[in-house]
Amino acid sequence: MSDITLYGYWRSSAAYRVRIALNLKGIEYQQKSIHLIKDGGEQHSDAFKQLNPSELVPVLVDGDIRLNQSLAIIDYLDEQYPDVLMVPKERETRYLVKALAQDIAVDIHPLNNLRVLQFLSSHGSFSDEMKNQWYQHWIEVGFQSLEKKLERTSGKYCVGDNITLVDVCLVPQVYNAERFNVDLSPFPVIRKVTASLREIAAFSQAAPEAQPDAVLPK
Ligand SMILES: N[C@@H](CCC(=O)N[C@@H](CS)C(=O)NCC(=O)O)C(=O)O
């Protein structure tokens, strides 16, 4: 067993990205669950704030290294464990991969984060229905442009036939979309690539429902 510990939560899509990357690289790691809902959210506890004052998961600890931000964590893993790279070295694809990954992780995901939804309820008087519309809207806006880009870049996966950081970001975002009943029929490329990726063990073993802290319907 390695010394790596991932602080995450089964339904956290940012932690899901890191789980996929760790699995693709074949790195063993331990998980510590930070329950984002229970008792107002363990991410707000004093103990977790010591680890990450931003009060967000994931956090990865590897010996004396402690990192938050899933994309920075995956960058660190690429440097430390370069046998399987999430961001290719080649100039032709390297920056394309980073840009597409950020389209998802930077432009889509943060708008629908738990703390944003909680703020909309408590300060914006959003009903559950309005929150769902908000959630669906920002995924649809993001997926419309992503779909057009993937029409040009995809092969078996998002960028050609090799798995990259874009795939690592896409599958958790599709999980969120499905969870909030986004209609994915206008996005055939996103659906096709996601279906191929879900067949890979590194992805299916990282899925929320496969995590030790998952709470599944009985
Ligand atoms: N940009 C960060 C996002 C981290 C993030 O938003 N984490 C969410 C779970 S996916 C979280 O901890 N939310 C807790 C909250 O909103 O209170 C990353 O990529 O790691």
Tab-separated table of C-alpha atoms and ligand atoms in Angstrom:
chain	number	residue	atom	x	y	z
A	1	MET	CA	0.000	0.000	0.000
A	2	SER	CA	1.329	3.446	-0.926
A	3	ASP	CA	1.359	6.385	1.444
A	4	ILE	CA	-1.221	8.230	-0.611
A	5	THR	CA	-4.462	9.251	1.068
A	6	LEU	CA	-7.338	10.820	-0.832
A	7	TYR	CA	-9.829	12.827	1.193
A	8	GLY	CA	-13.012	12.818	-0.856
A	9	TYR	CA	-16.673	11.968	-0.964
A	10	TRP	CA	-18.408	9.373	-3.094
A	11	ARG	CA	-20.525	11.912	-4.963
A	12	SER	CA	-17.820	14.558	-5.338
A	13	SER	CA	-17.078	14.809	-9.037
A	14	ALA	CA	-13.736	16.510	-8.381
A	15	ALA	CA	-12.697	13.571	-6.152
A	16	TYR	CA	-14.086	11.195	-8.816
A	17	ARG	CA	-11.606	12.704	-11.325
A	18	VAL	CA	-8.701	11.967	-8.993
A	19	ARG	CA	-9.929	8.421	-8.311
A	20	ILE	CA	-10.019	7.743	-12.058
A	21	ALA	CA	-6.494	9.114	-12.554
A	22	LEU	CA	-5.125	7.072	-9.636
A	23	ASN	CA	-6.755	3.926	-11.039
A	24	LEU	CA	-5.513	4.551	-14.597
A	25	LYS	CA	-1.994	4.908	-13.223
A	26	GLY	CA	-2.381	1.793	-11.065
A	27	ILE	CA	-1.529	3.687	-7.870
A	28	GLU	CA	-2.802	2.204	-4.627
A	29	TYR	CA	-4.263	4.683	-2.189
A	30	GLN	CA	-6.387	4.970	0.893
A	31	GLN	CA	-9.605	6.933	1.020
A	32	LYS	CA	-10.913	9.083	3.837
A	33	SER	CA	-14.510	10.095	3.446
A	34	ILE	CA	-15.505	13.684	4.180
A	35	HIS	CA	-19.292	13.654	4.317
A	36	LEU	CA	-20.387	16.833	2.559
A	37	ILE	CA	-23.928	16.839	3.982
A	38	LYS	CA	-23.927	15.160	7.419
A	39	ASP	CA	-23.958	17.534	10.405
A	40	GLY	CA	-23.830	20.545	8.089
A	41	GLY	CA	-20.873	19.104	6.154
A	42	GLU	CA	-17.610	17.666	7.485
A	43	GLN	CA	-15.723	19.889	5.023
A	44	HIS	CA	-16.490	22.738	7.435
A	45	SER	CA	-15.031	20.949	10.491
A	46	ASP	CA	-11.951	22.374	12.204
A	47	ALA	CA	-10.048	19.167	11.464
A	48	PHE	CA	-10.707	19.366	7.717
A	49	LYS	CA	-10.076	23.113	7.568
A	50	GLN	CA	-6.551	22.344	8.775
A	51	LEU	CA	-6.139	20.243	5.629
A	52	ASN	CA	-7.873	22.617	3.238
A	53	PRO	CA	-9.042	26.043	4.398
A	54	SER	CA	-11.137	26.213	1.194
A	55	GLU	CA	-13.450	23.604	2.796
A	56	LEU	CA	-13.659	21.599	-0.440
A	57	VAL	CA	-12.688	18.061	-1.396
A	58	PRO	CA	-10.585	16.475	-2.775
A	59	VAL	CA	-7.327	16.731	-0.871
A	60	LEU	CA	-4.497	14.349	-1.633
A	61	VAL	CA	-1.759	13.653	0.889
A	62	ASP	CA	1.406	11.913	-0.289
A	63	GLY	CA	4.057	11.918	2.449
A	64	ASP	CA	4.853	15.568	3.104
A	65	ILE	CA	2.881	16.764	0.053
A	66	ARG	CA	-0.657	17.992	0.649
A	67	LEU	CA	-2.628	19.256	-2.324
A	68	ASN	CA	-6.115	20.388	-3.179
A	69	GLN	CA	-7.560	21.185	-6.654
A	70	SER	CA	-8.183	18.027	-8.660
A	71	LEU	CA	-6.380	19.294	-11.773
A	72	ALA	CA	-3.276	20.256	-9.767
A	73	ILE	CA	-3.396	16.869	-8.017
A	74	ILE	CA	-3.542	15.061	-11.381
A	75	ASP	CA	-0.683	17.232	-12.674
A	76	TYR	CA	1.333	16.189	-9.600
A	77	LEU	CA	0.499	12.516	-10.243
A	78	ASP	CA	1.603	12.895	-13.893
A	79	GLU	CA	4.978	14.203	-12.707
A	80	GLN	CA	5.474	11.622	-9.967
A	81	TYR	CA	4.008	8.618	-11.792
A	82	PRO	CA	4.690	9.324	-15.485
A	83	ASP	CA	4.207	5.790	-16.853
A	84	VAL	CA	0.607	6.596	-17.786
A	85	LEU	CA	0.065	10.290	-18.539
A	86	MET	CA	-3.236	12.146	-18.278
A	87	VAL	CA	-1.867	15.130	-20.220
A	88	PRO	CA	0.121	14.075	-23.274
A	89	LYS	CA	3.588	15.514	-23.854
A	90	GLU	CA	3.024	16.268	-27.561
A	91	ARG	CA	2.474	19.927	-28.422
A	92	GLU	CA	-0.387	19.092	-30.851
A	93	THR	CA	-2.595	17.598	-28.152
A	94	ARG	CA	-1.168	18.829	-24.832
A	95	TYR	CA	-2.861	22.231	-24.739
A	96	LEU	CA	-6.029	21.038	-26.421
A	97	VAL	CA	-6.412	18.469	-23.642
A	98	LYS	CA	-5.857	21.104	-20.961
A	99	ALA	CA	-8.347	23.495	-22.571
A	100	LEU	CA	-11.104	20.871	-22.956
A	101	ALA	CA	-10.571	19.637	-19.406
A	102	GLN	CA	-10.887	23.211	-18.149
A	103	ASP	CA	-14.052	23.711	-20.208
A	104	ILE	CA	-15.547	21.090	-17.891
A	105	ALA	CA	-13.712	21.562	-14.601
A	106	VAL	CA	-13.437	25.349	-14.624
A	107	ASP	CA	-16.406	26.562	-16.667
A	108	ILE	CA	-19.169	24.004	-15.976
A	109	HIS	CA	-18.553	22.346	-12.629
A	110	PRO	CA	-18.131	25.285	-10.176
A	111	LEU	CA	-21.504	26.847	-11.024
A	112	ASN	CA	-23.257	23.745	-9.729
A	113	ASN	CA	-21.199	23.122	-6.635
A	114	LEU	CA	-22.976	22.279	-3.384
A	115	ARG	CA	-22.140	25.594	-1.733
A	116	VAL	CA	-23.536	27.503	-4.736
A	117	LEU	CA	-26.786	25.504	-4.600
A	118	GLN	CA	-26.988	26.018	-0.840
A	119	PHE	CA	-26.543	29.769	-1.320
A	120	LEU	CA	-29.289	29.861	-3.959
A	121	SER	CA	-31.665	28.181	-1.471
A	122	SER	CA	-30.788	30.215	1.588
A	123	HIS	CA	-30.150	33.675	0.087
A	124	GLY	CA	-31.802	33.548	-3.316
A	125	SER	CA	-34.991	31.797	-2.147
A	126	PHE	CA	-34.621	29.317	-4.994
A	127	SER	CA	-37.106	26.447	-4.827
A	128	ASP	CA	-35.866	22.904	-5.538
A	129	GLU	CA	-37.338	23.214	-9.026
A	130	MET	CA	-35.460	26.461	-9.714
A	131	LYS	CA	-32.250	24.885	-8.425
A	132	ASN	CA	-32.726	21.945	-10.789
A	133	GLN	CA	-33.269	24.354	-13.693
A	134	TRP	CA	-30.100	26.240	-12.742
A	135	TYR	CA	-28.162	22.981	-12.546
A	136	GLN	CA	-29.454	21.662	-15.857
A	137	HIS	CA	-28.991	24.997	-17.622
A	138	TRP	CA	-25.276	25.318	-16.887
A	139	ILE	CA	-24.548	21.743	-17.886
A	140	GLU	CA	-26.530	22.155	-21.124
A	141	VAL	CA	-24.719	25.405	-21.985
A	142	GLY	CA	-21.356	23.755	-21.328
A	143	PHE	CA	-22.204	20.516	-23.120
A	144	GLN	CA	-23.478	22.345	-26.246
A	145	SER	CA	-20.049	23.806	-26.960
A	146	LEU	CA	-18.203	20.742	-25.680
A	147	GLU	CA	-20.174	18.528	-28.060
A	148	LYS	CA	-19.127	20.705	-31.036
A	149	LYS	CA	-15.488	20.563	-29.970
A	150	LEU	CA	-15.571	16.796	-29.431
A	151	GLU	CA	-17.101	16.317	-32.889
A	152	ARG	CA	-13.743	17.567	-34.179
A	153	THR	CA	-11.333	16.046	-31.649
A	154	SER	CA	-12.779	12.704	-30.618
A	155	GLY	CA	-11.888	9.220	-31.731
A	156	LYS	CA	-12.740	6.424	-29.355
A	157	TYR	CA	-12.238	8.922	-26.520
A	158	CYS	CA	-12.436	12.720	-26.226
A	159	VAL	CA	-9.133	13.409	-27.981
A	160	GLY	CA	-8.335	10.660	-30.439
A	161	ASP	CA	-7.987	7.106	-29.226
A	162	ASN	CA	-5.954	7.679	-26.063
A	163	ILE	CA	-7.463	8.362	-22.667
A	164	THR	CA	-6.644	11.849	-21.418
A	165	LEU	CA	-7.544	14.332	-18.709
A	166	VAL	CA	-10.597	15.341	-20.748
A	167	ASP	CA	-12.075	11.856	-20.311
A	168	VAL	CA	-11.199	11.952	-16.626
A	169	CYS	CA	-13.259	15.157	-16.313
A	170	LEU	CA	-16.068	14.163	-18.673
A	171	VAL	CA	-17.322	10.990	-16.990
A	172	PRO	CA	-17.910	12.625	-13.553
A	173	GLN	CA	-19.650	15.564	-15.243
A	174	VAL	CA	-21.963	13.195	-17.112
A	175	TYR	CA	-22.663	11.448	-13.797
A	176	ASN	CA	-23.785	14.816	-12.407
A	177	ALA	CA	-25.859	15.515	-15.505
A	178	GLU	CA	-27.667	12.187	-15.190
A	179	ARG	CA	-28.193	12.679	-11.472
A	180	PHE	CA	-30.008	15.946	-12.211
A	181	ASN	CA	-31.946	14.547	-15.186
A	182	VAL	CA	-30.244	16.564	-17.915
A	183	ASP	CA	-31.504	15.436	-21.325
A	184	LEU	CA	-28.368	14.048	-22.987
A	185	SER	CA	-30.031	13.185	-26.303
A	186	PRO	CA	-28.650	16.340	-28.036
A	187	PHE	CA	-25.100	15.200	-27.200
A	188	PRO	CA	-24.392	11.961	-29.112
A	189	VAL	CA	-20.597	12.299	-29.048
A	190	ILE	CA	-20.534	12.900	-25.300
A	191	ARG	CA	-22.811	9.861	-24.825
A	192	LYS	CA	-20.761	7.605	-27.104
A	193	VAL	CA	-17.405	8.474	-25.531
A	194	THR	CA	-18.821	8.152	-22.011
A	195	ALA	CA	-20.235	4.713	-22.802
A	196	SER	CA	-16.803	3.531	-24.029
A	197	LEU	CA	-15.046	4.954	-20.974
A	198	ARG	CA	-17.479	3.376	-18.525
A	199	GLU	CA	-16.436	-0.049	-19.772
A	200	ILE	CA	-12.905	0.520	-18.506
A	201	ALA	CA	-12.241	-0.805	-14.986
A	202	ALA	CA	-10.335	2.318	-13.901
A	203	PHE	CA	-13.496	4.308	-14.558
A	204	SER	CA	-16.112	1.884	-13.249
A	205	GLN	CA	-14.115	1.266	-10.048
A	206	ALA	CA	-13.926	5.023	-9.465
A	207	ALA	CA	-17.684	5.496	-9.893
A	208	PRO	CA	-19.567	6.982	-6.931
A	209	GLU	CA	-21.677	3.877	-6.353
A	210	ALA	CA	-18.504	1.723	-6.092
A	211	GLN	CA	-17.018	3.763	-3.223
A	212	PRO	CA	-16.932	2.525	0.380
A	213	ASP	CA	-18.857	5.567	1.632
A	214	ALA	CA	-21.595	5.298	-1.036
A	215	VAL	CA	-25.162	5.372	0.222
A	216	LEU	CA	-27.257	3.435	-2.252
A	217	PRO	CA	-31.027	3.110	-2.481
A	218	LYS	CA	-32.255	-0.108	-0.847
B	1	LIG	N1	-11.878	23.170	-8.312
B	1	LIG	C1	-11.955	22.196	-7.251
B	1	LIG	C2	-13.410	21.973	-6.903
B	1	LIG	C3	-13.566	21.290	-5.571
B	1	LIG	C4	-15.036	21.185	-5.226
B	1	LIG	O1	-15.844	22.002	-5.677
B	1	LIG	N2	-15.397	20.177	-4.434
B	1	LIG	C5	-16.790	19.990	-4.066
B	1	LIG	C6	-17.228	18.564	-4.319
B	1	LIG	S1	-17.143	18.190	-6.047
B	1	LIG	C7	-16.968	20.259	-2.578
B	1	LIG	O2	-16.136	19.895	-1.780
B	1	LIG	N3	-18.082	20.907	-2.222
B	1	LIG	C8	-18.391	21.187	-0.857
B	1	LIG	C9	-19.226	22.414	-0.702
B	1	LIG	O3	-19.618	23.024	-1.700
B	1	LIG	O4	-19.470	22.768	0.456
B	1	LIG	C10	-11.276	20.897	-7.690
B	1	LIG	O5	-11.222	20.645	-8.892
B	1	LIG	O6	-10.780	20.134	-6.840
